Coordinates of C-alpha atoms in Angstrom, one line a residue:
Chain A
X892 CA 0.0 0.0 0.0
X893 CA 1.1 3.3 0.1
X894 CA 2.4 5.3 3.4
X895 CA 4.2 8.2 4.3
X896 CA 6.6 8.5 7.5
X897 CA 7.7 11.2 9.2
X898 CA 10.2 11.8 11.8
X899 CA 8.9 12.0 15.4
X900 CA 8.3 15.4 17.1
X901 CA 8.4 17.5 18.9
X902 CA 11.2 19.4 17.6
X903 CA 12.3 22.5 19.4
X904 CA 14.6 24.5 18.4
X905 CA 16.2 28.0 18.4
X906 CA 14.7 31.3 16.6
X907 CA 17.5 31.3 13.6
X908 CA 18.5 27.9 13.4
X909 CA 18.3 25.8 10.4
X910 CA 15.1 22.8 10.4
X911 CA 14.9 19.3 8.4
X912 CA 11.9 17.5 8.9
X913 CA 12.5 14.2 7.3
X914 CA 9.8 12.9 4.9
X915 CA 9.8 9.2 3.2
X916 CA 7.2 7.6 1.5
X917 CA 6.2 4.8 -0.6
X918 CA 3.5 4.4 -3.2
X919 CA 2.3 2.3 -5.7
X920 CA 3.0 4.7 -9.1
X921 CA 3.8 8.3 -9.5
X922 CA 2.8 10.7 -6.7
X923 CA 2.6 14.3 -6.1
X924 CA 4.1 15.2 -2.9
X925 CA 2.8 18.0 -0.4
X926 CA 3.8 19.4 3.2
X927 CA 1.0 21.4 5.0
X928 CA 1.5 23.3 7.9
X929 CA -1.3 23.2 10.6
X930 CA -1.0 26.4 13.1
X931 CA -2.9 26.1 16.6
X932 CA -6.3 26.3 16.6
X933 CA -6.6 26.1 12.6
X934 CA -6.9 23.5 9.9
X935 CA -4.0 22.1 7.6
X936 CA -2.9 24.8 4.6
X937 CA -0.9 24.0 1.7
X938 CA 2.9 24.9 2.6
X939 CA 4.5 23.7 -0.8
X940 CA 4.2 20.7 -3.0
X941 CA 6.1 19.0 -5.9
X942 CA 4.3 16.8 -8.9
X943 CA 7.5 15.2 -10.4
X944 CA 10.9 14.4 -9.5
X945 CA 13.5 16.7 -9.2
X946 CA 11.0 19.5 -8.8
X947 CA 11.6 21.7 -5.4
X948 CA 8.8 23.3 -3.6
X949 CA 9.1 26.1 -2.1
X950 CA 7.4 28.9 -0.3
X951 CA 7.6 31.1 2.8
X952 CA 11.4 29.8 2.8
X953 CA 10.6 26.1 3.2
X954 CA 11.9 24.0 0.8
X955 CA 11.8 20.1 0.3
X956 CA 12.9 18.6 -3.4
X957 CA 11.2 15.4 -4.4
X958 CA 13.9 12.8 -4.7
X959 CA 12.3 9.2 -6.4
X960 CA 15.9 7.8 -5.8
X961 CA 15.4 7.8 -2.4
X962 CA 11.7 8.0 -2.2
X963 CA 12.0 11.3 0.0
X964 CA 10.5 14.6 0.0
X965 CA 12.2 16.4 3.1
X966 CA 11.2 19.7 4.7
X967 CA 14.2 22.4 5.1
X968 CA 14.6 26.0 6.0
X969 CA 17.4 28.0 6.8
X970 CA 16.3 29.9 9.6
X971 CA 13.0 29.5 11.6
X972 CA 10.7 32.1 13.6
X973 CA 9.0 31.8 16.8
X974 CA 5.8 31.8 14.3
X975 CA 6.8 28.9 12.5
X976 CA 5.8 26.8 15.7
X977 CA 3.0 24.5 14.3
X978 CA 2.3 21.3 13.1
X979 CA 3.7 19.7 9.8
X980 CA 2.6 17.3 7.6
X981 CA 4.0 15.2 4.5
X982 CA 1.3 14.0 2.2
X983 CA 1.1 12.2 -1.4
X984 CA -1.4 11.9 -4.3
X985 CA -1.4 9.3 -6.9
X986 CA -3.7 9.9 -10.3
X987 CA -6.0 8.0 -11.5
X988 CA -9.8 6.6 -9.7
X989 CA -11.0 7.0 -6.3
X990 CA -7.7 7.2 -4.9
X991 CA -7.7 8.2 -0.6
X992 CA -5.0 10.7 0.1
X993 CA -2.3 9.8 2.2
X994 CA -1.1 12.0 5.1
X995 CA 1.9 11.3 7.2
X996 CA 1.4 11.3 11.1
X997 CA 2.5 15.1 11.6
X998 CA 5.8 16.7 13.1
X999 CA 5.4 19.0 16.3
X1000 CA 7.9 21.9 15.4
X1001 CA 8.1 24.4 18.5
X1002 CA 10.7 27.1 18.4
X1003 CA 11.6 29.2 21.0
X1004 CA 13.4 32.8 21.3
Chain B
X1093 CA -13.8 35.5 2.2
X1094 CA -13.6 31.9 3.7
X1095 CA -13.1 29.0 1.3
X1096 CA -14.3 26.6 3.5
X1097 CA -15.9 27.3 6.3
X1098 CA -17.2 25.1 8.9
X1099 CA -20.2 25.4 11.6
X1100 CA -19.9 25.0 14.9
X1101 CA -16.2 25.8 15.5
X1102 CA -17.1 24.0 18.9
X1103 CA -19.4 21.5 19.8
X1104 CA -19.7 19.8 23.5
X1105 CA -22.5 17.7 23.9
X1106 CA -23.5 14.0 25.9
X1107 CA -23.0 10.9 25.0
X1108 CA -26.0 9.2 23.5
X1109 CA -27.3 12.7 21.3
X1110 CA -27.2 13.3 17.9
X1111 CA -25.5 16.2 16.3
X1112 CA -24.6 17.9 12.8
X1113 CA -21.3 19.9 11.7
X1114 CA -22.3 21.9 8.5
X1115 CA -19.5 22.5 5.9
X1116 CA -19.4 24.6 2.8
X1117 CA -16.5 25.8 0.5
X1118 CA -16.8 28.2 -2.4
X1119 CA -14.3 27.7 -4.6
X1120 CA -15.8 25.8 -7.0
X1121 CA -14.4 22.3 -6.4
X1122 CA -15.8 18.7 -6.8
X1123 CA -14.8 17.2 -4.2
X1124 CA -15.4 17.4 -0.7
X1125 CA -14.2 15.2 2.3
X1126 CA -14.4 14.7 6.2
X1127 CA -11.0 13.8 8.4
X1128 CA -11.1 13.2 11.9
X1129 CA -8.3 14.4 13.7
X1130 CA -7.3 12.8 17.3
X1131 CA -5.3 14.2 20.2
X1132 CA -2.1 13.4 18.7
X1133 CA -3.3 15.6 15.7
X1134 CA -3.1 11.9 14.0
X1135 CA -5.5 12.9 10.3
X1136 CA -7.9 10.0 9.5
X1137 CA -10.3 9.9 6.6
X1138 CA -13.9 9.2 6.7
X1139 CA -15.3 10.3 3.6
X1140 CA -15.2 12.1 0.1
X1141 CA -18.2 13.0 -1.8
X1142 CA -17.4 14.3 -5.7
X1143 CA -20.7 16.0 -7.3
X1144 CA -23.0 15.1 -4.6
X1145 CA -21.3 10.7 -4.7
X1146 CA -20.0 9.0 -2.4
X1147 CA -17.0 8.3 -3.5
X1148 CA -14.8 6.8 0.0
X1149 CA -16.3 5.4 2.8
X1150 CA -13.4 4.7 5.3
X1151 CA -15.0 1.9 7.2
X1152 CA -16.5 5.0 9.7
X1153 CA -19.1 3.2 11.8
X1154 CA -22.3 3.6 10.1
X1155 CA -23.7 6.6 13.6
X1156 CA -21.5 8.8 11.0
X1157 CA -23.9 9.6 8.3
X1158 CA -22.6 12.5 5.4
X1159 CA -24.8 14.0 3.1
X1160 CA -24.1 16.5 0.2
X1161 CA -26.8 18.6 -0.7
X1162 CA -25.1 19.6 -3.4
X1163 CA -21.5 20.0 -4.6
X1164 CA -20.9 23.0 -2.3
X1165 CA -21.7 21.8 0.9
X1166 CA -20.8 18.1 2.8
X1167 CA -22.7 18.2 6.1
X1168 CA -21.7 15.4 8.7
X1169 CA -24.2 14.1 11.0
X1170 CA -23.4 11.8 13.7
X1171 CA -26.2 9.7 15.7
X1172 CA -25.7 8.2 19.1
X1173 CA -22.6 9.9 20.0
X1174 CA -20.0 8.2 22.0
X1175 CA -16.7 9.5 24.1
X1176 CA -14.6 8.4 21.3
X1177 CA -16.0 10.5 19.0
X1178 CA -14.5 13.2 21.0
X1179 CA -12.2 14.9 18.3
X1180 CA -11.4 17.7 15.4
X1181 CA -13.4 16.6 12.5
X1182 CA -12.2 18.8 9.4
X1183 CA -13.9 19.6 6.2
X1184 CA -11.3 19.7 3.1
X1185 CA -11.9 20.4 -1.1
X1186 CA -10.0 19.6 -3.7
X1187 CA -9.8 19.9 -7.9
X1188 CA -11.2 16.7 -8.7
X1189 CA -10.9 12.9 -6.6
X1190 CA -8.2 11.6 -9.2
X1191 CA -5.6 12.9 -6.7
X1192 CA -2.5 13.9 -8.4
X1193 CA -1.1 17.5 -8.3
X1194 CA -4.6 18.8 -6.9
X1195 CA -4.3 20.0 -3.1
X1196 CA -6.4 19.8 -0.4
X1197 CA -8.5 22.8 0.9
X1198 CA -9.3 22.6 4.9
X1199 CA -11.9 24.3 6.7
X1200 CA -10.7 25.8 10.4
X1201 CA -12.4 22.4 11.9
X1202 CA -14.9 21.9 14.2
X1203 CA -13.7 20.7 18.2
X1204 CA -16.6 17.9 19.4
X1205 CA -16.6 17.0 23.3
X1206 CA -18.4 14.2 24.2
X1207 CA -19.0 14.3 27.8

């Protein structure tokens, strides 16, 4: 079937300092690959996705580049804010039918000043 | 200007009632879906309706009833409620239900109690 794993939260870090959240995944096919962010209190919103391989997201300076070598789509950025404390999760799409998207379990990311 | 927008943002209630979450979005999508989110924000889904179908049932016990008026709105209503219901249920939207490069659209979820 298909999955998506994250790493384990919480991470806490430092206002400044640089963030991976890893991301793997495994699917049946081709998928599109998205990270949403999830801020208290709110529903899940489109961070930054990629649809093919090679391709790098970005937005809000989070990054993650889709690699199909190694079936991983991590989450990067170079310097994090007090306001990037939320919630983070790695999702995929395959094309084609009824198909159930799949969400990874969600990364706690709290930084502090 | 919400694009999906969800009613109650709060719902406490007692075991045994019934109860409704209304959800609409206006942007024009196909396809609508519920996800019930648990304490350790874990995302679960329970439906996904595309013009007005049932398209994904998630083996959701059959007390959780959706129904899509139409294409714009996905109301859940949920009989006989139970302390494990106690959770975040979120309405989402998407492009189509092929998947693919289409996102997902979530409302700002509604927090049942079950006391």
């Amino acid at each position: 079937g298909n999955s998506v794993t994250q790493m384990e939260g919480p991470v806490t870090l430092s206002e400044e300092a640089f963030l991976t959240i890893n991301c793997t995944y495994t699917a049946t096919g081709y998928p599109s690959l998205f990270w949403y962010v999830q801020y208290p209190g709110e529903g899940l919103q489109l961070l930054l996705k990629a649809t093919k391989a090679d391709d790098k997201g970005s937005n809000k300076g989070f990054e993650a580049t889709y690699r199909k070598e190694t079936t991983s789509f991590h989450l990067e950025k170079g310097s994090v804010q007090v306001s990037d404390s939320a919630v983070y999760f790695c999702a995929l799409n395959l094309s084609g039918g009824s198909y159930i998207p799949t969400f990874g379990r969600g990364t706690s990311l709290i930084v502090h000043p | 200007d919400t694009a999906v927008s969800q009613t109650p943002k709060y719902l406490v209630t007692q075991m045994g009632n019934d109860k409704s979450i209304k959800c609409e979005q206006n942007l024009g999508h196909d396809t609508m879906y519920w996800y019930k989110q648990d304490s350790k924000k874990f995302l679960k889904i329970m439906f996904s309706y595309n013009n007005k179908e049932l398209i994904i049932n998630e083996t959701v016990p059959n007390r959780f009833s959706p129904k899509s008026p139409d294409k714009a709105h996905l109301n859940l209503h949920i009989n006989s409620l139970e302390l494990g219901d106690s959770a975040v249920y979120f309405c989402a939207s998407s492009q189509d239900y092929s998947g693919g490069t289409y996102e997902q659209y979530f409302g700002p979820g509604t927090r049942l109690t079950v006391t």
